[in-house]
């Protein structure tokens, strides 16, 4: 396997991607705050359950968290057309 080196500035982030310029300052980053509270907060529970050797069954609740997390990661990309 070949490892490609990249400058983190090229892959890390797009500045202000979730900022809505037309909104008041206190509301400009509502989407970023939503992801932080409702999506990114799921990661630790998902990871803990999937890597715990004592977990033999994945519950419906965990399945839903996994789906929400994966779908949201796909939707928060610049690859989607901006219409």
mmCIF file of C-alpha atoms in Angstrom:
data_model
loop_
_atom_site.group_PDB
_atom_site.id
_atom_site.type_symbol
_atom_site.label_atom_id
_atom_site.label_comp_id
_atom_site.label_asym_id
_atom_site.label_seq_id
_atom_site.Cartn_x
_atom_site.Cartn_y
_atom_site.Cartn_z
ATOM 1 C CA UNK A 1 0.000 0.000 0.000
ATOM 2 C CA UNK A 2 1.339 3.408 -0.957
ATOM 3 C CA UNK A 3 0.820 6.262 1.490
ATOM 4 C CA UNK A 4 0.208 9.668 -0.062
ATOM 5 C CA UNK A 5 1.342 12.709 1.864
ATOM 6 C CA UNK A 6 -0.915 15.742 1.768
ATOM 7 C CA UNK A 7 -0.667 19.188 3.238
ATOM 8 C CA UNK A 8 -3.393 19.468 5.878
ATOM 9 C CA UNK A 9 -4.331 22.907 4.518
ATOM 10 C CA UNK A 10 -5.449 21.204 1.298
ATOM 11 C CA UNK A 11 -7.724 18.619 2.894
ATOM 12 C CA UNK A 12 -8.763 19.772 6.329
ATOM 13 C CA UNK A 13 -11.563 22.272 5.897
ATOM 14 C CA UNK A 14 -13.255 24.950 3.915
ATOM 15 C CA UNK A 15 -13.546 28.084 5.973
ATOM 16 C CA UNK A 16 -17.057 29.206 6.864
ATOM 17 C CA UNK A 17 -18.660 26.304 4.932
ATOM 18 C CA UNK A 18 -21.657 26.202 7.311
ATOM 19 C CA UNK A 19 -22.014 29.966 7.727
ATOM 20 C CA UNK A 20 -25.144 31.705 6.478
ATOM 21 C CA UNK A 21 -24.069 35.261 5.749
ATOM 22 C CA UNK A 22 -27.580 36.716 5.499
ATOM 23 C CA UNK A 23 -28.461 35.861 9.100
ATOM 24 C CA UNK A 24 -27.752 37.832 12.273
ATOM 25 C CA UNK A 25 -24.347 37.075 13.839
ATOM 26 C CA UNK A 26 -25.883 34.943 16.600
ATOM 27 C CA UNK A 27 -27.616 32.681 14.038
ATOM 28 C CA UNK A 28 -25.005 32.466 11.249
ATOM 29 C CA UNK A 29 -23.580 29.143 12.417
ATOM 30 C CA UNK A 30 -26.806 27.343 13.304
ATOM 31 C CA UNK A 31 -26.017 24.378 11.014
ATOM 32 C CA UNK A 32 -22.532 23.923 12.480
ATOM 33 C CA UNK A 33 -24.048 23.971 15.976
ATOM 34 C CA UNK A 34 -26.696 21.446 14.906
ATOM 35 C CA UNK A 35 -24.052 19.022 13.608
ATOM 36 C CA UNK A 36 -22.056 19.427 16.793
ATOM 37 C CA UNK A 37 -24.996 18.774 19.122
ATOM 38 C CA UNK A 38 -26.962 16.161 17.194
ATOM 39 C CA UNK A 39 -24.605 14.358 14.801
ATOM 40 C CA UNK A 40 -20.998 14.507 15.967
ATOM 41 C CA UNK A 41 -22.123 13.712 19.506
ATOM 42 C CA UNK A 42 -23.239 10.252 18.272
ATOM 43 C CA UNK A 43 -19.728 9.187 17.285
ATOM 44 C CA UNK A 44 -18.384 8.131 20.697
ATOM 45 C CA UNK A 45 -21.374 5.885 21.433
ATOM 46 C CA UNK A 46 -21.200 4.313 17.972
ATOM 47 C CA UNK A 47 -17.462 3.707 18.202
ATOM 48 C CA UNK A 48 -17.644 2.338 21.742
ATOM 49 C CA UNK A 49 -20.346 -0.158 20.792
ATOM 50 C CA UNK A 50 -18.744 -1.279 17.540
ATOM 51 C CA UNK A 51 -15.345 -1.854 19.141
ATOM 52 C CA UNK A 52 -16.594 -3.480 22.355
ATOM 53 C CA UNK A 53 -16.012 -7.246 22.074
ATOM 54 C CA UNK A 54 -18.763 -7.927 24.620
ATOM 55 C CA UNK A 55 -21.438 -6.361 22.382
ATOM 56 C CA UNK A 56 -22.982 -9.251 20.478
ATOM 57 C CA UNK A 57 -26.064 -7.539 19.068
ATOM 58 C CA UNK A 58 -26.541 -4.145 17.496
ATOM 59 C CA UNK A 59 -29.760 -2.595 18.731
ATOM 60 C CA UNK A 60 -32.242 -0.769 16.523
ATOM 61 C CA UNK A 61 -31.271 2.446 18.307
ATOM 62 C CA UNK A 62 -27.585 1.969 17.487
ATOM 63 C CA UNK A 63 -28.422 1.084 13.869
ATOM 64 C CA UNK A 64 -30.352 4.338 13.595
ATOM 65 C CA UNK A 65 -27.439 6.320 15.075
ATOM 66 C CA UNK A 66 -25.033 4.712 12.600
ATOM 67 C CA UNK A 67 -27.303 5.529 9.652
ATOM 68 C CA UNK A 68 -27.822 9.117 10.784
ATOM 69 C CA UNK A 69 -24.088 9.587 11.246
ATOM 70 C CA UNK A 70 -23.086 8.084 7.888
ATOM 71 C CA UNK A 71 -25.773 9.874 5.887
ATOM 72 C CA UNK A 72 -25.007 13.212 7.526
ATOM 73 C CA UNK A 73 -21.302 12.826 6.713
ATOM 74 C CA UNK A 74 -22.205 12.252 3.068
ATOM 75 C CA UNK A 75 -24.495 15.288 3.007
ATOM 76 C CA UNK A 76 -22.007 17.686 4.582
ATOM 77 C CA UNK A 77 -19.618 17.621 1.649
ATOM 78 C CA UNK A 78 -18.973 20.072 -1.141
ATOM 79 C CA UNK A 79 -19.367 17.198 -3.617
ATOM 80 C CA UNK A 80 -23.124 17.771 -3.691
ATOM 81 C CA UNK A 81 -24.330 20.266 -6.278
ATOM 82 C CA UNK A 82 -24.971 23.691 -4.798
ATOM 83 C CA UNK A 83 -28.380 24.705 -6.222
#
